[in-house]
């Protein structure tokens, strides 16, 4: 691994390259926050895909793409005289220091070389200064954000509106939990899940599309809630199932091609047989 000095030098090298491209490359010259935004979204999803596959080489590559976009937005901010990369980095460091009062004394906000508190020091007189568990840290985090000068005005205002619905539901529930709005016992959530499923089935039987849509949303929200309570990430779980389905369906398609029989001409029973064969193949691979 590289030294801190080598890492800082590499970061400066990237900023230098970006400066040169902004000056000399026709494409880079014309980019704006608005024009870069769709690319940033795409690069972020590509990073998430690499993370999901735990592909270290791809993670490194996609991190570089996302970092380039961060630097590019800071470059545009500097050209407008609004902020530069140092402002971005210092603001983030100060935010982390301020939101970790169990690690840093408030005096370290803005310090060029922030120093953590000695472990075991008595901080009982300072608010949020004695978090002992990750749960306490998360609860403090949300309450500290509400106290910040330009922080969130309400608990749920920090959930980005543009988040995918599944992830947004999880974050909404998680933020509510951090201020004490949650089930006392996680097992109690199953009654709610069954209740929402029953209401969905009732509306589907009535063939009321609007009401069914509402109840489907309530049911999915309750399932996501259950996943959160059992410390399961529903987005990761669904993506794992997506990949599993794709792999098994591709298996069916490949074998239909080998058999010279298009999928459209295969019976459901034939496809089911290949599907089960694909499942057995997966299990054998897991054993090896």
PDB file of C-alpha atoms in Angstrom:
ATOM      1  CA  UNK A   1       0.000   0.000   0.000  1.00  0.00           C
ATOM      2  CA  UNK A   2       1.073   3.585  -0.618  1.00  0.00           C
ATOM      3  CA  UNK A   3       2.200   6.064   2.024  1.00  0.00           C
ATOM      4  CA  UNK A   4       0.042   9.066   2.922  1.00  0.00           C
ATOM      5  CA  UNK A   5       2.519  11.279   1.049  1.00  0.00           C
ATOM      6  CA  UNK A   6       2.175   9.122  -2.086  1.00  0.00           C
ATOM      7  CA  UNK A   7      -1.615   9.189  -1.801  1.00  0.00           C
ATOM      8  CA  UNK A   8      -1.696  12.984  -1.498  1.00  0.00           C
ATOM      9  CA  UNK A   9       0.676  13.297  -4.463  1.00  0.00           C
ATOM     10  CA  UNK A  10      -1.593  11.040  -6.546  1.00  0.00           C
ATOM     11  CA  UNK A  11      -4.629  13.160  -5.581  1.00  0.00           C
ATOM     12  CA  UNK A  12      -2.800  16.318  -6.642  1.00  0.00           C
ATOM     13  CA  UNK A  13      -1.867  14.611  -9.920  1.00  0.00           C
ATOM     14  CA  UNK A  14      -5.539  13.926 -10.648  1.00  0.00           C
ATOM     15  CA  UNK A  15      -6.417  17.569  -9.949  1.00  0.00           C
ATOM     16  CA  UNK A  16      -3.608  18.680 -12.296  1.00  0.00           C
ATOM     17  CA  UNK A  17      -4.879  16.412 -15.084  1.00  0.00           C
ATOM     18  CA  UNK A  18      -8.418  17.704 -14.603  1.00  0.00           C
ATOM     19  CA  UNK A  19      -7.170  21.321 -14.796  1.00  0.00           C
ATOM     20  CA  UNK A  20      -5.356  20.564 -18.068  1.00  0.00           C
ATOM     21  CA  UNK A  21      -8.375  18.817 -19.586  1.00  0.00           C
ATOM     22  CA  UNK A  22     -10.688  21.650 -18.577  1.00  0.00           C
ATOM     23  CA  UNK A  23      -8.380  24.046 -20.432  1.00  0.00           C
ATOM     24  CA  UNK A  24      -7.560  22.009 -23.540  1.00  0.00           C
ATOM     25  CA  UNK A  25     -10.213  19.297 -24.171  1.00  0.00           C
ATOM     26  CA  UNK A  26     -13.309  20.436 -26.156  1.00  0.00           C
ATOM     27  CA  UNK A  27     -15.593  18.013 -24.277  1.00  0.00           C
ATOM     28  CA  UNK A  28     -14.307  18.884 -20.806  1.00  0.00           C
ATOM     29  CA  UNK A  29     -14.455  22.608 -21.565  1.00  0.00           C
ATOM     30  CA  UNK A  30     -18.205  22.627 -22.155  1.00  0.00           C
ATOM     31  CA  UNK A  31     -19.302  20.513 -19.166  1.00  0.00           C
ATOM     32  CA  UNK A  32     -21.612  22.003 -16.537  1.00  0.00           C
ATOM     33  CA  UNK A  33     -23.189  20.683 -13.345  1.00  0.00           C
ATOM     34  CA  UNK A  34     -26.334  19.942 -15.336  1.00  0.00           C
ATOM     35  CA  UNK A  35     -24.569  18.108 -18.169  1.00  0.00           C
ATOM     36  CA  UNK A  36     -22.439  16.013 -15.791  1.00  0.00           C
ATOM     37  CA  UNK A  37     -25.330  14.951 -13.544  1.00  0.00           C
ATOM     38  CA  UNK A  38     -26.618  12.014 -15.699  1.00  0.00           C
ATOM     39  CA  UNK A  39     -23.064  10.673 -16.025  1.00  0.00           C
ATOM     40  CA  UNK A  40     -22.581  10.940 -12.263  1.00  0.00           C
ATOM     41  CA  UNK A  41     -25.720   8.890 -11.655  1.00  0.00           C
ATOM     42  CA  UNK A  42     -24.510   6.257 -14.134  1.00  0.00           C
ATOM     43  CA  UNK A  43     -21.041   6.093 -12.574  1.00  0.00           C
ATOM     44  CA  UNK A  44     -22.544   5.752  -9.099  1.00  0.00           C
ATOM     45  CA  UNK A  45     -24.688   2.807 -10.180  1.00  0.00           C
ATOM     46  CA  UNK A  46     -21.666   1.191 -11.841  1.00  0.00           C
ATOM     47  CA  UNK A  47     -19.781   1.502  -8.555  1.00  0.00           C
ATOM     48  CA  UNK A  48     -22.738  -0.008  -6.683  1.00  0.00           C
ATOM     49  CA  UNK A  49     -22.775  -2.915  -9.138  1.00  0.00           C
ATOM     50  CA  UNK A  50     -19.051  -3.558  -8.605  1.00  0.00           C
ATOM     51  CA  UNK A  51     -19.550  -3.382  -4.824  1.00  0.00           C
ATOM     52  CA  UNK A  52     -22.395  -5.881  -5.070  1.00  0.00           C
ATOM     53  CA  UNK A  53     -20.143  -8.303  -6.947  1.00  0.00           C
ATOM     54  CA  UNK A  54     -17.221  -7.600  -4.565  1.00  0.00           C
ATOM     55  CA  UNK A  55     -15.009  -7.205  -7.635  1.00  0.00           C
ATOM     56  CA  UNK A  56     -12.018  -5.371  -6.159  1.00  0.00           C
ATOM     57  CA  UNK A  57     -10.491  -4.370  -9.515  1.00  0.00           C
ATOM     58  CA  UNK A  58     -13.805  -2.932 -10.732  1.00  0.00           C
ATOM     59  CA  UNK A  59     -14.422  -1.221  -7.379  1.00  0.00           C
ATOM     60  CA  UNK A  60     -11.058   0.540  -7.688  1.00  0.00           C
ATOM     61  CA  UNK A  61     -11.827   1.588 -11.274  1.00  0.00           C
ATOM     62  CA  UNK A  62     -15.349   2.833 -10.535  1.00  0.00           C
ATOM     63  CA  UNK A  63     -14.193   4.706  -7.426  1.00  0.00           C
ATOM     64  CA  UNK A  64     -11.832   6.593  -9.711  1.00  0.00           C
ATOM     65  CA  UNK A  65     -14.710   7.546 -12.014  1.00  0.00           C
ATOM     66  CA  UNK A  66     -16.856   8.764  -9.106  1.00  0.00           C
ATOM     67  CA  UNK A  67     -13.899  10.661  -7.606  1.00  0.00           C
ATOM     68  CA  UNK A  68     -13.261  12.342 -10.939  1.00  0.00           C
ATOM     69  CA  UNK A  69     -16.827  13.641 -10.922  1.00  0.00           C
ATOM     70  CA  UNK A  70     -16.428  14.975  -7.367  1.00  0.00           C
ATOM     71  CA  UNK A  71     -13.282  16.802  -8.436  1.00  0.00           C
ATOM     72  CA  UNK A  72     -14.981  18.093 -11.602  1.00  0.00           C
ATOM     73  CA  UNK A  73     -17.877  19.636  -9.643  1.00  0.00           C
ATOM     74  CA  UNK A  74     -15.378  21.251  -7.272  1.00  0.00           C
ATOM     75  CA  UNK A  75     -13.496  22.622 -10.305  1.00  0.00           C
ATOM     76  CA  UNK A  76     -16.705  24.156 -11.666  1.00  0.00           C
ATOM     77  CA  UNK A  77     -17.435  25.609  -8.218  1.00  0.00           C
ATOM     78  CA  UNK A  78     -13.970  27.189  -8.164  1.00  0.00           C
ATOM     79  CA  UNK A  79     -14.485  28.713 -11.623  1.00  0.00           C
ATOM     80  CA  UNK A  80     -17.658  30.343 -10.321  1.00  0.00           C
ATOM     81  CA  UNK A  81     -15.812  31.605  -7.250  1.00  0.00           C
ATOM     82  CA  UNK A  82     -18.154  29.625  -4.961  1.00  0.00           C
ATOM     83  CA  UNK A  83     -15.899  26.891  -3.491  1.00  0.00           C
ATOM     84  CA  UNK A  84     -12.988  24.653  -4.394  1.00  0.00           C
ATOM     85  CA  UNK A  85     -11.761  21.164  -3.527  1.00  0.00           C
ATOM     86  CA  UNK A  86     -10.181  22.323  -0.262  1.00  0.00           C
ATOM     87  CA  UNK A  87     -13.561  23.700   0.856  1.00  0.00           C
ATOM     88  CA  UNK A  88     -15.223  20.370   0.055  1.00  0.00           C
ATOM     89  CA  UNK A  89     -12.609  18.366   1.958  1.00  0.00           C
ATOM     90  CA  UNK A  90     -12.425  20.677   4.984  1.00  0.00           C
ATOM     91  CA  UNK A  91     -16.209  20.923   5.233  1.00  0.00           C
ATOM     92  CA  UNK A  92     -16.493  17.142   5.226  1.00  0.00           C
ATOM     93  CA  UNK A  93     -13.733  16.721   7.828  1.00  0.00           C
ATOM     94  CA  UNK A  94     -15.343  19.314  10.117  1.00  0.00           C
ATOM     95  CA  UNK A  95     -18.749  17.645   9.719  1.00  0.00           C
ATOM     96  CA  UNK A  96     -17.297  14.292  10.768  1.00  0.00           C
ATOM     97  CA  UNK A  97     -15.510  15.857  13.746  1.00  0.00           C
ATOM     98  CA  UNK A  98     -18.676  17.683  14.871  1.00  0.00           C
ATOM     99  CA  UNK A  99     -20.835  14.564  14.541  1.00  0.00           C
ATOM    100  CA  UNK A 100     -18.419  12.398  16.535  1.00  0.00           C
ATOM    101  CA  UNK A 101     -18.290  14.180  19.917  1.00  0.00           C
ATOM    102  CA  UNK A 102     -17.397  10.848  21.548  1.00  0.00           C
ATOM    103  CA  UNK A 103     -14.143  10.913  19.531  1.00  0.00           C
ATOM    104  CA  UNK A 104     -13.369  14.659  19.172  1.00  0.00           C
ATOM    105  CA  UNK A 105     -13.716  17.666  21.439  1.00  0.00           C
ATOM    106  CA  UNK A 106     -15.679  20.518  19.742  1.00  0.00           C
ATOM    107  CA  UNK A 107     -12.470  22.599  19.740  1.00  0.00           C
ATOM    108  CA  UNK A 108     -11.118  20.324  16.993  1.00  0.00           C
ATOM    109  CA  UNK A 109     -13.620  21.589  14.428  1.00  0.00           C
ATOM    110  CA  UNK A 110     -11.505  23.662  12.044  1.00  0.00           C
ATOM    111  CA  UNK A 111      -8.217  22.430  13.516  1.00  0.00           C
ATOM    112  CA  UNK A 112      -5.546  21.841  10.818  1.00  0.00           C
ATOM    113  CA  UNK A 113      -4.527  18.570  12.470  1.00  0.00           C
ATOM    114  CA  UNK A 114      -7.505  17.336  14.549  1.00  0.00           C
ATOM    115  CA  UNK A 115      -6.603  15.128  17.498  1.00  0.00           C
ATOM    116  CA  UNK A 116      -8.990  12.565  18.994  1.00  0.00           C
ATOM    117  CA  UNK A 117      -9.758  12.469  22.693  1.00  0.00           C
ATOM    118  CA  UNK A 118      -7.916   9.979  24.877  1.00  0.00           C
ATOM    119  CA  UNK A 119     -10.053   6.865  25.252  1.00  0.00           C
ATOM    120  CA  UNK A 120     -11.581   6.531  28.713  1.00  0.00           C
ATOM    121  CA  UNK A 121     -11.725  10.302  29.292  1.00  0.00           C
ATOM    122  CA  UNK A 122     -14.751  11.464  31.276  1.00  0.00           C
ATOM    123  CA  UNK A 123     -16.993  13.377  28.854  1.00  0.00           C
ATOM    124  CA  UNK A 124     -20.196  13.126  30.867  1.00  0.00           C
ATOM    125  CA  UNK A 125     -20.671  16.897  30.946  1.00  0.00           C
ATOM    126  CA  UNK A 126     -20.850  17.153  27.160  1.00  0.00           C
ATOM    127  CA  UNK A 127     -23.950  16.123  25.216  1.00  0.00           C
ATOM    128  CA  UNK A 128     -23.618  12.984  23.014  1.00  0.00           C
ATOM    129  CA  UNK A 129     -20.029  12.507  24.201  1.00  0.00           C
ATOM    130  CA  UNK A 130     -20.282   9.019  25.667  1.00  0.00           C
ATOM    131  CA  UNK A 131     -21.562   6.783  22.869  1.00  0.00           C
ATOM    132  CA  UNK A 132     -20.464   3.226  23.604  1.00  0.00           C
ATOM    133  CA  UNK A 133     -22.251   1.292  20.854  1.00  0.00           C
ATOM    134  CA  UNK A 134     -22.883   1.731  17.131  1.00  0.00           C
ATOM    135  CA  UNK A 135     -26.607   2.117  17.905  1.00  0.00           C
ATOM    136  CA  UNK A 136     -25.873   5.074  20.207  1.00  0.00           C
ATOM    137  CA  UNK A 137     -23.636   6.630  17.557  1.00  0.00           C
ATOM    138  CA  UNK A 138     -26.410   6.449  14.931  1.00  0.00           C
ATOM    139  CA  UNK A 139     -29.014   7.884  17.314  1.00  0.00           C
ATOM    140  CA  UNK A 140     -26.687  10.741  18.266  1.00  0.00           C
ATOM    141  CA  UNK A 141     -25.836  11.355  14.592  1.00  0.00           C
ATOM    142  CA  UNK A 142     -29.447  12.158  13.681  1.00  0.00           C
ATOM    143  CA  UNK A 143     -29.979  14.427  16.690  1.00  0.00           C
ATOM    144  CA  UNK A 144     -26.692  16.265  16.113  1.00  0.00           C
ATOM    145  CA  UNK A 145     -27.679  16.926  12.493  1.00  0.00           C
ATOM    146  CA  UNK A 146     -30.819  18.699  13.685  1.00  0.00           C
ATOM    147  CA  UNK A 147     -28.670  20.997  15.845  1.00  0.00           C
ATOM    148  CA  UNK A 148     -26.332  22.040  13.028  1.00  0.00           C
ATOM    149  CA  UNK A 149     -26.661  25.592  11.756  1.00  0.00           C
ATOM    150  CA  UNK A 150     -27.392  24.499   8.165  1.00  0.00           C
ATOM    151  CA  UNK A 151     -28.355  20.925   8.999  1.00  0.00           C
ATOM    152  CA  UNK A 152     -31.639  19.110   8.392  1.00  0.00           C
ATOM    153  CA  UNK A 153     -34.756  20.985   9.519  1.00  0.00           C
ATOM    154  CA  UNK A 154     -36.590  17.742  10.297  1.00  0.00           C
ATOM    155  CA  UNK A 155     -35.631  14.129  10.912  1.00  0.00           C
ATOM    156  CA  UNK A 156     -36.747  12.903   7.474  1.00  0.00           C
ATOM    157  CA  UNK A 157     -35.626  15.935   5.452  1.00  0.00           C
ATOM    158  CA  UNK A 158     -32.201  14.335   5.071  1.00  0.00           C
ATOM    159  CA  UNK A 159     -33.609  11.510   2.914  1.00  0.00           C
ATOM    160  CA  UNK A 160     -32.927  12.477  -0.728  1.00  0.00           C
ATOM    161  CA  UNK A 161     -36.110  12.675  -2.789  1.00  0.00           C
ATOM    162  CA  UNK A 162     -34.371  11.078  -5.776  1.00  0.00           C
ATOM    163  CA  UNK A 163     -33.411   7.855  -3.963  1.00  0.00           C
ATOM    164  CA  UNK A 164     -34.837   4.640  -5.451  1.00  0.00           C
ATOM    165  CA  UNK A 165     -38.061   3.825  -3.600  1.00  0.00           C
ATOM    166  CA  UNK A 166     -36.803   0.651  -1.908  1.00  0.00           C
ATOM    167  CA  UNK A 167     -33.698   2.339  -0.507  1.00  0.00           C
ATOM    168  CA  UNK A 168     -35.707   5.430   0.427  1.00  0.00           C
ATOM    169  CA  UNK A 169     -38.177   3.335   2.448  1.00  0.00           C
ATOM    170  CA  UNK A 170     -35.304   1.734   4.372  1.00  0.00           C
ATOM    171  CA  UNK A 171     -33.653   5.109   5.088  1.00  0.00           C
ATOM    172  CA  UNK A 172     -36.961   6.679   6.205  1.00  0.00           C
ATOM    173  CA  UNK A 173     -37.552   3.850   8.664  1.00  0.00           C
ATOM    174  CA  UNK A 174     -33.944   3.906   9.860  1.00  0.00           C
ATOM    175  CA  UNK A 175     -34.019   7.644  10.541  1.00  0.00           C
ATOM    176  CA  UNK A 176     -37.307   7.345  12.432  1.00  0.00           C
ATOM    177  CA  UNK A 177     -35.746   4.538  14.500  1.00  0.00           C
ATOM    178  CA  UNK A 178     -32.829   6.760  15.483  1.00  0.00           C
ATOM    179  CA  UNK A 179     -35.184   9.110  17.328  1.00  0.00           C
ATOM    180  CA  UNK A 180     -37.074   6.272  19.042  1.00  0.00           C
ATOM    181  CA  UNK A 181     -39.966   5.664  16.603  1.00  0.00           C
ATOM    182  CA  UNK A 182     -39.767   1.899  16.161  1.00  0.00           C
ATOM    183  CA  UNK A 183     -41.184  -1.440  17.235  1.00  0.00           C
ATOM    184  CA  UNK A 184     -40.375  -2.380  20.828  1.00  0.00           C
ATOM    185  CA  UNK A 185     -39.903  -6.026  19.812  1.00  0.00           C
ATOM    186  CA  UNK A 186     -38.898  -6.882  16.276  1.00  0.00           C
ATOM    187  CA  UNK A 187     -41.172  -9.958  16.267  1.00  0.00           C
ATOM    188  CA  UNK A 188     -44.191  -7.630  16.447  1.00  0.00           C
ATOM    189  CA  UNK A 189     -43.567  -6.482  12.886  1.00  0.00           C
ATOM    190  CA  UNK A 190     -44.865  -9.773  11.461  1.00  0.00           C
ATOM    191  CA  UNK A 191     -48.404  -9.014  12.581  1.00  0.00           C
ATOM    192  CA  UNK A 192     -48.203  -5.807  10.548  1.00  0.00           C
ATOM    193  CA  UNK A 193     -46.799  -7.672   7.516  1.00  0.00           C
ATOM    194  CA  UNK A 194     -49.669 -10.211   7.631  1.00  0.00           C
ATOM    195  CA  UNK A 195     -52.192  -7.417   8.148  1.00  0.00           C
ATOM    196  CA  UNK A 196     -50.924  -5.495   5.098  1.00  0.00           C
ATOM    197  CA  UNK A 197     -50.890  -8.679   2.983  1.00  0.00           C
ATOM    198  CA  UNK A 198     -54.511  -9.365   3.935  1.00  0.00           C
ATOM    199  CA  UNK A 199     -55.552  -5.839   2.966  1.00  0.00           C
ATOM    200  CA  UNK A 200     -53.727  -6.191  -0.356  1.00  0.00           C
ATOM    201  CA  UNK A 201     -55.441  -9.508  -1.110  1.00  0.00           C
ATOM    202  CA  UNK A 202     -58.832  -7.972  -0.284  1.00  0.00           C
ATOM    203  CA  UNK A 203     -58.348  -5.060  -2.700  1.00  0.00           C
ATOM    204  CA  UNK A 204     -57.012  -7.371  -5.422  1.00  0.00           C
ATOM    205  CA  UNK A 205     -60.175  -9.485  -5.049  1.00  0.00           C
ATOM    206  CA  UNK A 206     -62.258  -6.324  -5.550  1.00  0.00           C
ATOM    207  CA  UNK A 207     -60.135  -5.521  -8.640  1.00  0.00           C
ATOM    208  CA  UNK A 208     -59.683  -1.951  -7.439  1.00  0.00           C
ATOM    209  CA  UNK A 209     -56.400  -0.967  -9.097  1.00  0.00           C
ATOM    210  CA  UNK A 210     -55.868   2.298  -7.218  1.00  0.00           C
ATOM    211  CA  UNK A 211     -56.556   0.794  -3.805  1.00  0.00           C
ATOM    212  CA  UNK A 212     -54.527  -2.289  -4.697  1.00  0.00           C
ATOM    213  CA  UNK A 213     -51.589  -0.066  -5.618  1.00  0.00           C
ATOM    214  CA  UNK A 214     -51.828   1.702  -2.251  1.00  0.00           C
ATOM    215  CA  UNK A 215     -52.014  -1.595  -0.368  1.00  0.00           C
ATOM    216  CA  UNK A 216     -49.132  -3.077  -2.366  1.00  0.00           C
ATOM    217  CA  UNK A 217     -47.014  -0.095  -1.295  1.00  0.00           C
ATOM    218  CA  UNK A 218     -48.024  -0.601   2.347  1.00  0.00           C
ATOM    219  CA  UNK A 219     -47.192  -4.320   2.143  1.00  0.00           C
ATOM    220  CA  UNK A 220     -43.770  -3.693   0.584  1.00  0.00           C
ATOM    221  CA  UNK A 221     -43.046  -0.995   3.188  1.00  0.00           C
ATOM    222  CA  UNK A 222     -43.859  -3.459   5.982  1.00  0.00           C
ATOM    223  CA  UNK A 223     -41.604  -6.162   4.451  1.00  0.00           C
ATOM    224  CA  UNK A 224     -38.747  -3.648   4.201  1.00  0.00           C
ATOM    225  CA  UNK A 225     -39.413  -2.742   7.828  1.00  0.00           C
ATOM    226  CA  UNK A 226     -39.109  -6.404   8.820  1.00  0.00           C
ATOM    227  CA  UNK A 227     -35.852  -6.736   6.892  1.00  0.00           C
ATOM    228  CA  UNK A 228     -34.431  -3.685   8.692  1.00  0.00           C
ATOM    229  CA  UNK A 229     -35.402  -5.026  12.107  1.00  0.00           C
ATOM    230  CA  UNK A 230     -33.584  -8.281  11.359  1.00  0.00           C
ATOM    231  CA  UNK A 231     -30.526  -6.385  10.081  1.00  0.00           C
ATOM    232  CA  UNK A 232     -31.006  -7.504   6.478  1.00  0.00           C
ATOM    233  CA  UNK A 233     -30.491  -5.069   3.603  1.00  0.00           C
ATOM    234  CA  UNK A 234     -33.551  -5.446   1.327  1.00  0.00           C
ATOM    235  CA  UNK A 235     -31.863  -3.778  -1.637  1.00  0.00           C
ATOM    236  CA  UNK A 236     -28.902  -6.175  -1.470  1.00  0.00           C
ATOM    237  CA  UNK A 237     -31.277  -9.111  -0.982  1.00  0.00           C
ATOM    238  CA  UNK A 238     -33.390  -8.172  -4.005  1.00  0.00           C
ATOM    239  CA  UNK A 239     -30.314  -7.606  -6.155  1.00  0.00           C
ATOM    240  CA  UNK A 240     -29.007 -11.033  -5.146  1.00  0.00           C
ATOM    241  CA  UNK A 241     -32.328 -12.550  -6.254  1.00  0.00           C
ATOM    242  CA  UNK A 242     -32.218 -10.565  -9.513  1.00  0.00           C
ATOM    243  CA  UNK A 243     -28.802 -12.010 -10.324  1.00  0.00           C
ATOM    244  CA  UNK A 244     -29.927 -15.488  -9.350  1.00  0.00           C
ATOM    245  CA  UNK A 245     -32.963 -15.225 -11.656  1.00  0.00           C
ATOM    246  CA  UNK A 246     -30.842 -13.909 -14.536  1.00  0.00           C
ATOM    247  CA  UNK A 247     -28.339 -16.734 -14.102  1.00  0.00           C
ATOM    248  CA  UNK A 248     -31.036 -19.432 -14.065  1.00  0.00           C
ATOM    249  CA  UNK A 249     -32.994 -17.928 -16.948  1.00  0.00           C
ATOM    250  CA  UNK A 250     -29.799 -17.650 -19.003  1.00  0.00           C
ATOM    251  CA  UNK A 251     -29.230 -21.346 -18.267  1.00  0.00           C
ATOM    252  CA  UNK A 252     -32.671 -22.166 -19.701  1.00  0.00           C
ATOM    253  CA  UNK A 253     -32.014 -20.009 -22.766  1.00  0.00           C
ATOM    254  CA  UNK A 254     -28.576 -21.517 -23.422  1.00  0.00           C
ATOM    255  CA  UNK A 255     -29.939 -25.068 -23.231  1.00  0.00           C
ATOM    256  CA  UNK A 256     -32.865 -24.221 -25.470  1.00  0.00           C
ATOM    257  CA  UNK A 257     -30.387 -22.972 -28.087  1.00  0.00           C
ATOM    258  CA  UNK A 258     -28.335 -26.174 -27.741  1.00  0.00           C
ATOM    259  CA  UNK A 259     -31.503 -28.212 -28.202  1.00  0.00           C
ATOM    260  CA  UNK A 260     -32.434 -26.182 -31.265  1.00  0.00           C
ATOM    261  CA  UNK A 261     -35.769 -25.249 -29.699  1.00  0.00           C
ATOM    262  CA  UNK A 262     -36.592 -21.541 -29.144  1.00  0.00           C
ATOM    263  CA  UNK A 263     -37.951 -20.533 -25.759  1.00  0.00           C
ATOM    264  CA  UNK A 264     -41.232 -19.542 -27.359  1.00  0.00           C
ATOM    265  CA  UNK A 265     -41.731 -23.176 -28.439  1.00  0.00           C
ATOM    266  CA  UNK A 266     -40.819 -24.722 -25.079  1.00  0.00           C
ATOM    267  CA  UNK A 267     -43.539 -25.759 -22.653  1.00  0.00           C
ATOM    268  CA  UNK A 268     -43.630 -24.376 -19.121  1.00  0.00           C
ATOM    269  CA  UNK A 269     -42.859 -27.883 -17.837  1.00  0.00           C
ATOM    270  CA  UNK A 270     -39.705 -28.031 -19.981  1.00  0.00           C
ATOM    271  CA  UNK A 271     -38.576 -24.633 -18.754  1.00  0.00           C
ATOM    272  CA  UNK A 272     -39.312 -25.608 -15.133  1.00  0.00           C
ATOM    273  CA  UNK A 273     -37.187 -28.733 -15.533  1.00  0.00           C
ATOM    274  CA  UNK A 274     -34.250 -26.667 -16.803  1.00  0.00           C
ATOM    275  CA  UNK A 275     -34.812 -24.117 -14.028  1.00  0.00           C
ATOM    276  CA  UNK A 276     -34.502 -26.864 -11.389  1.00  0.00           C
ATOM    277  CA  UNK A 277     -31.448 -28.195 -13.208  1.00  0.00           C
ATOM    278  CA  UNK A 278     -29.887 -24.729 -12.974  1.00  0.00           C
ATOM    279  CA  UNK A 279     -30.600 -24.676  -9.209  1.00  0.00           C
ATOM    280  CA  UNK A 280     -28.880 -28.030  -8.765  1.00  0.00           C
ATOM    281  CA  UNK A 281     -25.930 -26.768 -10.802  1.00  0.00           C
ATOM    282  CA  UNK A 282     -25.642 -23.728  -8.503  1.00  0.00           C
ATOM    283  CA  UNK A 283     -25.657 -25.903  -5.377  1.00  0.00           C
ATOM    284  CA  UNK A 284     -22.943 -28.157  -6.791  1.00  0.00           C
ATOM    285  CA  UNK A 285     -20.809 -25.106  -7.568  1.00  0.00           C
ATOM    286  CA  UNK A 286     -21.282 -23.824  -3.996  1.00  0.00           C
ATOM    287  CA  UNK A 287     -20.055 -27.158  -2.597  1.00  0.00           C
ATOM    288  CA  UNK A 288     -16.906 -27.015  -4.733  1.00  0.00           C
TER     289      UNK A 288
END
